[in-house]
């Protein structure tokens, strides 16, 4: 089983979609820190642009829940805006196809959606998140090129991959 937590409208083949509210791709509606599945049921837990939507003090509980769901050696995949890249984009005036796409949206969320679930509560970058992930019992924590959100690839977002110890 592979889980796409915070799936929103993004249905991915081979993944079970989980979201906190009814969304088109959600197979399971549940909070990201209390998913009604058995321990060790998943080979992969993926959360694309989710971690920035919770307060930083809530992240250890999220990671504990996701670690619970993973089989030994299972893969954790996280992608999100890199707050440092977003700040640089803002200072340098770098814009995407839409104003604020590479800066303010990465920092605060896309307010044009008028959806409180889409607003950000914390800013992360790899060096800030890595020790939190390691403290939650994950190993082999590495940064990789992002796969999702092409507008932010390389210039706004980051991807963290880790294994359950």
GROMACS .gro file of N, CA and C in nm:
model
  495
    1UNK      N    1   0.084  -0.118   0.000
    1UNK     CA    2   0.000   0.000   0.000
    1UNK      C    3   0.089   0.124   0.000
    2UNK      N    4   0.050   0.222  -0.080
    2UNK     CA    5   0.119   0.351  -0.083
    2UNK      C    6   0.015   0.459  -0.055
    3UNK      N    7   0.048   0.549   0.037
    3UNK     CA    8  -0.046   0.650   0.083
    3UNK      C    9  -0.007   0.789   0.033
    4UNK      N   10  -0.105   0.861  -0.018
    4UNK     CA   11  -0.089   1.000  -0.059
    4UNK      C   12  -0.169   1.084   0.041
    5UNK      N   13  -0.100   1.131   0.144
    5UNK     CA   14  -0.167   1.202   0.252
    5UNK      C   15  -0.175   1.350   0.218
    6UNK      N   16  -0.295   1.406   0.232
    6UNK     CA   17  -0.319   1.543   0.189
    6UNK      C   18  -0.338   1.549   0.039
    7UNK      N   19  -0.406   1.448  -0.015
    7UNK     CA   20  -0.415   1.431  -0.161
    7UNK      C   21  -0.492   1.541  -0.231
    8UNK      N   22  -0.587   1.604  -0.162
    8UNK     CA   23  -0.666   1.709  -0.227
    8UNK      C   24  -0.736   1.656  -0.351
    9UNK      N   25  -0.714   1.722  -0.463
    9UNK     CA   26  -0.777   1.684  -0.590
    9UNK      C   27  -0.687   1.593  -0.673
   10UNK      N   28  -0.570   1.557  -0.620
   10UNK     CA   29  -0.470   1.482  -0.697
   10UNK      C   30  -0.481   1.332  -0.673
   11UNK      N   31  -0.545   1.263  -0.768
   11UNK     CA   32  -0.551   1.116  -0.761
   11UNK      C   33  -0.430   1.062  -0.834
   12UNK      N   34  -0.352   0.979  -0.765
   12UNK     CA   35  -0.232   0.920  -0.824
   12UNK      C   36  -0.251   0.769  -0.836
   13UNK      N   37  -0.226   0.713  -0.954
   13UNK     CA   38  -0.239   0.568  -0.970
   13UNK      C   39  -0.149   0.494  -0.871
   14UNK      N   40  -0.204   0.392  -0.809
   14UNK     CA   41  -0.128   0.310  -0.715
   14UNK      C   42  -0.124   0.364  -0.573
   15UNK      N   43  -0.186   0.479  -0.547
   15UNK     CA   44  -0.186   0.539  -0.414
   15UNK      C   45  -0.328   0.544  -0.358
   16UNK      N   46  -0.337   0.528  -0.228
   16UNK     CA   47  -0.462   0.552  -0.157
   16UNK      C   48  -0.460   0.697  -0.112
   17UNK      N   49  -0.558   0.774  -0.154
   17UNK     CA   50  -0.565   0.916  -0.121
   17UNK      C   51  -0.630   0.938   0.014
   18UNK      N   52  -0.567   1.024   0.094
   18UNK     CA   53  -0.618   1.057   0.228
   18UNK      C   54  -0.619   1.208   0.240
   19UNK      N   55  -0.730   1.264   0.289
   19UNK     CA   56  -0.738   1.408   0.312
   19UNK      C   57  -0.826   1.434   0.434
   20UNK      N   58  -0.806   1.549   0.494
   20UNK     CA   59  -0.880   1.586   0.616
   20UNK      C   60  -1.025   1.622   0.586
   21UNK      N   61  -1.053   1.658   0.463
   21UNK     CA   62  -1.190   1.695   0.422
   21UNK      C   63  -1.223   1.621   0.293
   22UNK      N   64  -1.352   1.614   0.262
   22UNK     CA   65  -1.395   1.552   0.136
   22UNK      C   66  -1.330   1.625   0.020
   23UNK      N   67  -1.253   1.551  -0.057
   23UNK     CA   68  -1.188   1.603  -0.177
   23UNK      C   69  -1.204   1.497  -0.286
   24UNK      N   70  -1.197   1.535  -0.413
   24UNK     CA   71  -1.219   1.438  -0.522
   24UNK      C   72  -1.129   1.315  -0.517
   25UNK      N   73  -1.006   1.327  -0.471
   25UNK     CA   74  -0.913   1.214  -0.472
   25UNK      C   75  -0.905   1.139  -0.339
   26UNK      N   76  -0.984   1.180  -0.241
   26UNK     CA   77  -0.976   1.120  -0.107
   26UNK      C   78  -1.053   0.988  -0.100
   27UNK      N   79  -0.978   0.881  -0.083
   27UNK     CA   80  -1.039   0.750  -0.056
   27UNK      C   81  -1.074   0.738   0.092
   28UNK      N   82  -0.996   0.805   0.177
   28UNK     CA   83  -1.016   0.806   0.321
   28UNK      C   84  -1.018   0.951   0.367
   29UNK      N   85  -1.120   0.988   0.442
   29UNK     CA   86  -1.127   1.122   0.501
   29UNK      C   87  -1.088   1.109   0.648
   30UNK      N   88  -0.972   1.167   0.681
   30UNK     CA   89  -0.920   1.158   0.818
   30UNK      C   90  -0.811   1.263   0.837
   31UNK      N   91  -0.791   1.309   0.960
   31UNK     CA   92  -0.680   1.400   0.984
   31UNK      C   93  -0.547   1.329   0.960
   32UNK      N   94  -0.447   1.402   0.916
   32UNK     CA   95  -0.317   1.345   0.880
   32UNK      C   96  -0.245   1.283   0.998
   33UNK      N   97  -0.285   1.318   1.121
   33UNK     CA   98  -0.218   1.261   1.238
   33UNK      C   99  -0.301   1.154   1.308
   34UNK      N  100  -0.408   1.107   1.243
   34UNK     CA  101  -0.493   1.002   1.301
   34UNK      C  102  -0.561   0.925   1.187
   35UNK      N  103  -0.484   0.849   1.115
   35UNK     CA  104  -0.534   0.778   0.997
   35UNK      C  105  -0.578   0.637   1.040
   36UNK      N  106  -0.703   0.601   1.010
   36UNK     CA  107  -0.757   0.474   1.058
   36UNK      C  108  -0.710   0.354   0.975
   37UNK      N  109  -0.581   0.327   0.979
   37UNK     CA  110  -0.522   0.211   0.914
   37UNK      C  111  -0.432   0.139   1.014
   38UNK      N  112  -0.402   0.013   0.985
   38UNK     CA  113  -0.321  -0.069   1.076
   38UNK      C  114  -0.174  -0.027   1.075
   39UNK      N  115  -0.108  -0.052   1.186
   39UNK     CA  116   0.037  -0.030   1.196
   39UNK      C  117   0.108  -0.109   1.086
   40UNK      N  118   0.211  -0.047   1.028
   40UNK     CA  119   0.295  -0.116   0.931
   40UNK      C  120   0.226  -0.159   0.803
   41UNK      N  121   0.123  -0.088   0.763
   41UNK     CA  122   0.046  -0.127   0.645
   41UNK      C  123   0.102  -0.072   0.514
   42UNK      N  124   0.191   0.029   0.521
   42UNK     CA  125   0.230   0.101   0.400
   42UNK      C  126   0.377   0.083   0.365
   43UNK      N  127   0.403   0.073   0.237
   43UNK     CA  128   0.539   0.072   0.185
   43UNK      C  129   0.590   0.215   0.166
   44UNK      N  130   0.498   0.308   0.145
   44UNK     CA  131   0.535   0.448   0.123
   44UNK      C  132   0.428   0.539   0.179
   45UNK      N  133   0.474   0.646   0.243
   45UNK     CA  134   0.387   0.756   0.285
   45UNK      C  135   0.440   0.879   0.214
   46UNK      N  136   0.351   0.941   0.137
   46UNK     CA  137   0.388   1.061   0.063
   46UNK      C  138   0.294   1.174   0.104
   47UNK      N  139   0.353   1.291   0.129
   47UNK     CA  140   0.275   1.410   0.161
   47UNK      C  141   0.332   1.525   0.078
   48UNK      N  142   0.260   1.563  -0.026
   48UNK     CA  143   0.304   1.668  -0.117
   48UNK      C  144   0.233   1.797  -0.079
   49UNK      N  145   0.311   1.895  -0.041
   49UNK     CA  146   0.259   2.026   0.000
   49UNK      C  147   0.153   2.011   0.109
   50UNK      N  148   0.192   1.943   0.215
   50UNK     CA  149   0.106   1.926   0.333
   50UNK      C  150   0.172   1.980   0.459
   51UNK      N  151   0.298   1.951   0.481
   51UNK     CA  152   0.363   1.983   0.608
   51UNK      C  153   0.358   2.133   0.639
   52UNK      N  154   0.365   2.216   0.539
   52UNK     CA  155   0.360   2.361   0.562
   52UNK      C  156   0.222   2.408   0.605
   53UNK      N  157   0.122   2.321   0.597
   53UNK     CA  158  -0.015   2.358   0.633
   53UNK      C  159  -0.047   2.329   0.780
   54UNK      N  160   0.051   2.282   0.856
   54UNK     CA  161   0.032   2.260   1.000
   54UNK      C  162   0.137   2.340   1.076
   55UNK      N  163   0.109   2.368   1.201
   55UNK     CA  164   0.205   2.441   1.284
   55UNK      C  165   0.328   2.354   1.306
   56UNK      N  166   0.443   2.417   1.320
   56UNK     CA  167   0.569   2.343   1.334
   56UNK      C  168   0.566   2.249   1.454
   57UNK      N  169   0.499   2.286   1.563
   57UNK     CA  170   0.495   2.199   1.681
   57UNK      C  171   0.408   2.075   1.658
   58UNK      N  172   0.328   2.073   1.550
   58UNK     CA  173   0.245   1.957   1.519
   58UNK      C  174   0.318   1.853   1.432
   59UNK      N  175   0.429   1.893   1.372
   59UNK     CA  176   0.500   1.805   1.279
   59UNK      C  177   0.551   1.677   1.346
   60UNK      N  178   0.607   1.680   1.467
   60UNK     CA  179   0.649   1.552   1.528
   60UNK      C  180   0.535   1.451   1.541
   61UNK      N  181   0.415   1.497   1.573
   61UNK     CA  182   0.300   1.405   1.582
   61UNK      C  183   0.264   1.350   1.445
   62UNK      N  184   0.271   1.432   1.342
   62UNK     CA  185   0.248   1.384   1.206
   62UNK      C  186   0.347   1.274   1.170
   63UNK      N  187   0.473   1.304   1.193
   63UNK     CA  188   0.578   1.208   1.159
   63UNK      C  189   0.565   1.078   1.238
   64UNK      N  190   0.524   1.088   1.364
   64UNK     CA  191   0.503   0.967   1.444
   64UNK      C  192   0.391   0.882   1.385
   65UNK      N  193   0.284   0.947   1.343
   65UNK     CA  194   0.173   0.874   1.282
   65UNK      C  195   0.216   0.808   1.150
   66UNK      N  196   0.288   0.883   1.068
   66UNK     CA  197   0.332   0.829   0.939
   66UNK      C  198   0.433   0.716   0.957
   67UNK      N  199   0.517   0.728   1.060
   67UNK     CA  200   0.612   0.620   1.090
   67UNK      C  201   0.537   0.496   1.135
   68UNK      N  202   0.432   0.514   1.213
   68UNK     CA  203   0.348   0.402   1.258
   68UNK      C  204   0.290   0.327   1.139
   69UNK      N  205   0.249   0.399   1.037
   69UNK     CA  206   0.186   0.338   0.920
   69UNK      C  207   0.285   0.264   0.831
   70UNK      N  208   0.410   0.306   0.833
   70UNK     CA  209   0.511   0.247   0.744
   70UNK      C  210   0.561   0.111   0.793
   71UNK      N  211   0.589   0.024   0.697
   71UNK     CA  212   0.658  -0.101   0.725
   71UNK      C  213   0.804  -0.069   0.755
   72UNK      N  214   0.878  -0.156   0.823
   72UNK     CA  215   1.021  -0.132   0.841
   72UNK      C  216   1.088  -0.111   0.704
   73UNK      N  217   1.168  -0.007   0.695
   73UNK     CA  218   1.235   0.026   0.570
   73UNK      C  219   1.149   0.104   0.473
   74UNK      N  220   1.024   0.131   0.511
   74UNK     CA  221   0.932   0.205   0.424
   74UNK      C  222   0.980   0.346   0.396
   75UNK      N  223   0.935   0.401   0.284
   75UNK     CA  224   0.981   0.531   0.235
   75UNK      C  225   0.885   0.643   0.275
   76UNK      N  226   0.942   0.751   0.328
   76UNK     CA  227   0.871   0.876   0.354
   76UNK      C  228   0.912   0.974   0.246
   77UNK      N  229   0.815   1.036   0.179
   77UNK     CA  230   0.842   1.135   0.074
   77UNK      C  231   0.763   1.261   0.106
   78UNK      N  232   0.835   1.371   0.121
   78UNK     CA  233   0.772   1.500   0.148
   78UNK      C  234   0.819   1.602   0.045
   79UNK      N  235   0.727   1.681  -0.008
   79UNK     CA  236   0.763   1.795  -0.091
   79UNK      C  237   0.686   1.915  -0.038
   80UNK      N  238   0.752   2.031  -0.046
   80UNK     CA  239   0.690   2.154   0.003
   80UNK      C  240   0.772   2.274  -0.042
   81UNK      N  241   0.717   2.394  -0.025
   81UNK     CA  242   0.796   2.513  -0.057
   81UNK      C  243   0.917   2.524   0.036
   82UNK      N  244   1.026   2.569  -0.019
   82UNK     CA  245   1.148   2.600   0.056
   82UNK      C  246   1.139   2.748   0.092
   83UNK      N  247   1.121   2.778   0.220
   83UNK     CA  248   1.101   2.917   0.263
   83UNK      C  249   1.219   3.006   0.225
   84UNK      N  250   1.340   2.953   0.227
   84UNK     CA  251   1.457   3.034   0.190
   84UNK      C  252   1.455   3.070   0.042
   85UNK      N  253   1.421   2.974  -0.044
   85UNK     CA  254   1.411   3.001  -0.187
   85UNK      C  255   1.299   3.102  -0.214
   86UNK      N  256   1.187   3.087  -0.144
   86UNK     CA  257   1.075   3.179  -0.162
   86UNK      C  258   1.115   3.322  -0.123
   87UNK      N  259   1.188   3.335  -0.012
   87UNK     CA  260   1.233   3.467   0.032
   87UNK      C  261   1.328   3.529  -0.071
   88UNK      N  262   1.419   3.446  -0.126
   88UNK     CA  263   1.510   3.496  -0.231
   88UNK      C  264   1.431   3.541  -0.354
   89UNK      N  265   1.333   3.461  -0.392
   89UNK     CA  266   1.251   3.498  -0.507
   89UNK      C  267   1.179   3.630  -0.484
   90UNK      N  268   1.130   3.650  -0.362
   90UNK     CA  269   1.062   3.775  -0.329
   90UNK      C  270   1.159   3.893  -0.338
   91UNK      N  271   1.276   3.880  -0.277
   91UNK     CA  272   1.374   3.988  -0.278
   91UNK      C  273   1.422   4.018  -0.419
   92UNK      N  274   1.442   3.914  -0.500
   92UNK     CA  275   1.492   3.932  -0.637
   92UNK      C  276   1.382   3.964  -0.738
   93UNK      N  277   1.257   3.962  -0.695
   93UNK     CA  278   1.146   3.994  -0.785
   93UNK      C  279   1.114   3.885  -0.885
   94UNK      N  280   1.157   3.762  -0.858
   94UNK     CA  281   1.130   3.651  -0.950
   94UNK      C  282   0.983   3.612  -0.941
   95UNK      N  283   0.919   3.607  -1.056
   95UNK     CA  284   0.777   3.572  -1.064
   95UNK      C  285   0.759   3.445  -1.145
   96UNK      N  286   0.654   3.373  -1.120
   96UNK     CA  287   0.615   3.259  -1.201
   96UNK      C  288   0.517   3.305  -1.306
   97UNK      N  289   0.435   3.213  -1.353
   97UNK     CA  290   0.333   3.248  -1.452
   97UNK      C  291   0.229   3.343  -1.393
   98UNK      N  292   0.214   3.334  -1.260
   98UNK     CA  293   0.120   3.420  -1.190
   98UNK      C  294   0.198   3.500  -1.085
   99UNK      N  295   0.162   3.624  -1.062
   99UNK     CA  296   0.231   3.701  -0.957
   99UNK      C  297   0.224   3.628  -0.823
  100UNK      N  298   0.331   3.633  -0.749
  100UNK     CA  299   0.341   3.574  -0.615
  100UNK      C  300   0.358   3.422  -0.614
  101UNK      N  301   0.351   3.355  -0.729
  101UNK     CA  302   0.357   3.209  -0.735
  101UNK      C  303   0.488   3.153  -0.678
  102UNK      N  304   0.599   3.221  -0.701
  102UNK     CA  305   0.729   3.170  -0.657
  102UNK      C  306   0.775   3.229  -0.524
  103UNK      N  307   0.697   3.320  -0.469
  103UNK     CA  308   0.739   3.383  -0.343
  103UNK      C  309   0.628   3.375  -0.239
  104UNK      N  310   0.531   3.464  -0.247
  104UNK     CA  311   0.428   3.474  -0.143
  104UNK      C  312   0.345   3.346  -0.130
  105UNK      N  313   0.312   3.280  -0.240
  105UNK     CA  314   0.234   3.156  -0.231
  105UNK      C  315   0.313   3.049  -0.159
  106UNK      N  316   0.443   3.044  -0.183
  106UNK     CA  317   0.527   2.946  -0.115
  106UNK      C  318   0.538   2.974   0.034
  107UNK      N  319   0.537   3.102   0.069
  107UNK     CA  320   0.548   3.139   0.209
  107UNK      C  321   0.416   3.129   0.285
  108UNK      N  322   0.308   3.175   0.222
  108UNK     CA  323   0.181   3.189   0.294
  108UNK      C  324   0.066   3.105   0.238
  109UNK      N  325   0.082   3.050   0.119
  109UNK     CA  326  -0.026   2.977   0.055
  109UNK      C  327  -0.092   3.064  -0.051
  110UNK      N  328  -0.172   3.001  -0.135
  110UNK     CA  329  -0.238   3.069  -0.246
  110UNK      C  330  -0.372   3.125  -0.197
  111UNK      N  331  -0.374   3.253  -0.165
  111UNK     CA  332  -0.496   3.315  -0.112
  111UNK      C  333  -0.604   3.334  -0.218
  112UNK      N  334  -0.571   3.320  -0.345
  112UNK     CA  335  -0.673   3.334  -0.449
  112UNK      C  336  -0.774   3.219  -0.444
  113UNK      N  337  -0.738   3.109  -0.379
  113UNK     CA  338  -0.828   2.994  -0.367
  113UNK      C  339  -0.936   3.016  -0.262
  114UNK      N  340  -0.912   3.110  -0.170
  114UNK     CA  341  -1.007   3.141  -0.061
  114UNK      C  342  -1.047   3.015   0.017
  115UNK      N  343  -0.945   2.933   0.044
  115UNK     CA  344  -0.965   2.807   0.115
  115UNK      C  345  -0.870   2.805   0.234
  116UNK      N  346  -0.923   2.811   0.356
  116UNK     CA  347  -0.836   2.814   0.473
  116UNK      C  348  -0.742   2.693   0.483
  117UNK      N  349  -0.781   2.578   0.428
  117UNK     CA  350  -0.695   2.460   0.431
  117UNK      C  351  -0.571   2.479   0.342
  118UNK      N  352  -0.576   2.575   0.252
  118UNK     CA  353  -0.465   2.595   0.159
  118UNK      C  354  -0.365   2.701   0.207
  119UNK      N  355  -0.386   2.757   0.324
  119UNK     CA  356  -0.294   2.857   0.377
  119UNK      C  357  -0.186   2.789   0.462
  120UNK      N  358  -0.069   2.851   0.467
  120UNK     CA  359   0.046   2.791   0.535
  120UNK      C  360   0.058   2.841   0.679
  121UNK      N  361   0.105   2.752   0.766
  121UNK     CA  362   0.123   2.783   0.908
  121UNK      C  363   0.269   2.777   0.951
  122UNK      N  364   0.357   2.728   0.864
  122UNK     CA  365   0.500   2.718   0.899
  122UNK      C  366   0.582   2.719   0.772
  123UNK      N  367   0.705   2.763   0.785
  123UNK     CA  368   0.798   2.762   0.673
  123UNK      C  369   0.911   2.663   0.698
  124UNK      N  370   0.948   2.589   0.594
  124UNK     CA  371   1.049   2.485   0.606
  124UNK      C  372   1.150   2.496   0.493
  125UNK      N  373   1.267   2.440   0.517
  125UNK     CA  374   1.368   2.414   0.415
  125UNK      C  375   1.436   2.287   0.461
  126UNK      N  376   1.511   2.223   0.372
  126UNK     CA  377   1.565   2.090   0.402
  126UNK      C  378   1.643   2.087   0.534
  127UNK      N  379   1.737   2.179   0.553
  127UNK     CA  380   1.823   2.175   0.673
  127UNK      C  381   1.742   2.195   0.802
  128UNK      N  382   1.629   2.261   0.794
  128UNK     CA  383   1.545   2.279   0.913
  128UNK      C  384   1.461   2.155   0.941
  129UNK      N  385   1.414   2.088   0.836
  129UNK     CA  386   1.325   1.973   0.853
  129UNK      C  387   1.400   1.843   0.880
  130UNK      N  388   1.519   1.829   0.826
  130UNK     CA  389   1.594   1.703   0.838
  130UNK      C  390   1.609   1.658   0.984
  131UNK      N  391   1.653   1.743   1.079
  131UNK     CA  392   1.668   1.693   1.217
  131UNK      C  393   1.535   1.655   1.282
  132UNK      N  394   1.428   1.718   1.242
  132UNK     CA  395   1.295   1.683   1.295
  132UNK      C  396   1.257   1.543   1.248
  133UNK      N  397   1.283   1.516   1.120
  133UNK     CA  398   1.254   1.384   1.063
  133UNK      C  399   1.342   1.277   1.127
  134UNK      N  400   1.469   1.307   1.146
  134UNK     CA  401   1.559   1.212   1.212
  134UNK      C  402   1.516   1.185   1.356
  135UNK      N  403   1.474   1.288   1.427
  135UNK     CA  404   1.429   1.272   1.566
  135UNK      C  405   1.304   1.185   1.575
  136UNK      N  406   1.229   1.178   1.466
  136UNK     CA  407   1.107   1.097   1.463
  136UNK      C  408   1.136   0.951   1.430
  137UNK      N  409   1.264   0.915   1.413
  137UNK     CA  410   1.300   0.777   1.391
  137UNK      C  411   1.322   0.737   1.246
  138UNK      N  412   1.348   0.836   1.161
  138UNK     CA  413   1.376   0.807   1.021
  138UNK      C  414   1.526   0.817   0.996
  139UNK      N  415   1.575   0.742   0.898
  139UNK     CA  416   1.716   0.741   0.863
  139UNK      C  417   1.730   0.769   0.712
  140UNK      N  418   1.854   0.778   0.668
  140UNK     CA  419   1.883   0.801   0.526
  140UNK      C  420   1.805   0.920   0.472
  141UNK      N  421   1.803   1.029   0.546
  141UNK     CA  422   1.728   1.148   0.509
  141UNK      C  423   1.808   1.224   0.404
  142UNK      N  424   1.750   1.237   0.285
  142UNK     CA  425   1.819   1.302   0.174
  142UNK      C  426   1.727   1.403   0.105
  143UNK      N  427   1.790   1.498   0.040
  143UNK     CA  428   1.717   1.595  -0.042
  143UNK      C  429   1.728   1.551  -0.187
  144UNK      N  430   1.617   1.556  -0.256
  144UNK     CA  431   1.610   1.518  -0.397
  144UNK      C  432   1.540   1.629  -0.477
  145UNK      N  433   1.551   1.619  -0.608
  145UNK     CA  434   1.478   1.713  -0.694
  145UNK      C  435   1.329   1.686  -0.681
  146UNK      N  436   1.249   1.790  -0.683
  146UNK     CA  437   1.105   1.775  -0.670
  146UNK      C  438   1.046   1.710  -0.794
  147UNK      N  439   0.932   1.647  -0.776
  147UNK     CA  440   0.861   1.580  -0.883
  147UNK      C  441   0.732   1.654  -0.916
  148UNK      N  442   0.668   1.711  -0.815
  148UNK     CA  443   0.539   1.776  -0.831
  148UNK      C  444   0.555   1.927  -0.841
  149UNK      N  445   0.449   1.996  -0.877
  149UNK     CA  446   0.446   2.142  -0.890
  149UNK      C  447   0.561   2.193  -0.978
  150UNK      N  448   0.553   2.171  -1.108
  150UNK     CA  449   0.662   2.210  -1.199
  150UNK      C  450   0.704   2.356  -1.188
  151UNK      N  451   0.613   2.446  -1.156
  151UNK     CA  452   0.649   2.588  -1.146
  151UNK      C  453   0.754   2.612  -1.039
  152UNK      N  454   0.754   2.529  -0.936
  152UNK     CA  455   0.848   2.548  -0.827
  152UNK      C  456   0.973   2.463  -0.833
  153UNK      N  457   0.980   2.374  -0.931
  153UNK     CA  458   1.091   2.278  -0.938
  153UNK      C  459   1.225   2.352  -0.950
  154UNK      N  460   1.311   2.328  -0.852
  154UNK     CA  461   1.445   2.386  -0.855
  154UNK      C  462   1.455   2.529  -0.808
  155UNK      N  463   1.347   2.603  -0.814
  155UNK     CA  464   1.355   2.745  -0.778
  155UNK      C  465   1.264   2.785  -0.663
  156UNK      N  466   1.177   2.693  -0.617
  156UNK     CA  467   1.091   2.727  -0.504
  156UNK      C  468   1.079   2.614  -0.403
  157UNK      N  469   1.067   2.491  -0.447
  157UNK     CA  470   1.032   2.380  -0.359
  157UNK      C  471   1.150   2.291  -0.326
  158UNK      N  472   1.130   2.199  -0.232
  158UNK     CA  473   1.229   2.095  -0.203
  158UNK      C  474   1.158   1.964  -0.174
  159UNK      N  475   1.233   1.855  -0.187
  159UNK     CA  476   1.182   1.720  -0.162
  159UNK      C  477   1.274   1.652  -0.062
  160UNK      N  478   1.213   1.591   0.038
  160UNK     CA  479   1.286   1.515   0.139
  160UNK      C  480   1.240   1.370   0.128
  161UNK      N  481   1.337   1.279   0.124
  161UNK     CA  482   1.308   1.136   0.127
  161UNK      C  483   1.380   1.075   0.247
  162UNK      N  484   1.315   0.980   0.312
  162UNK     CA  485   1.374   0.914   0.429
  162UNK      C  486   1.317   0.774   0.440
  163UNK      N  487   1.381   0.692   0.522
  163UNK     CA  488   1.338   0.555   0.546
  163UNK      C  489   1.303   0.536   0.693
  164UNK      N  490   1.201   0.453   0.717
  164UNK     CA  491   1.170   0.415   0.855
  164UNK      C  492   1.282   0.328   0.907
  165UNK      N  493   1.338   0.365   1.020
  165UNK     CA  494   1.449   0.288   1.080
  165UNK      C  495   1.401   0.153   1.127
   0.00000   0.00000   0.00000
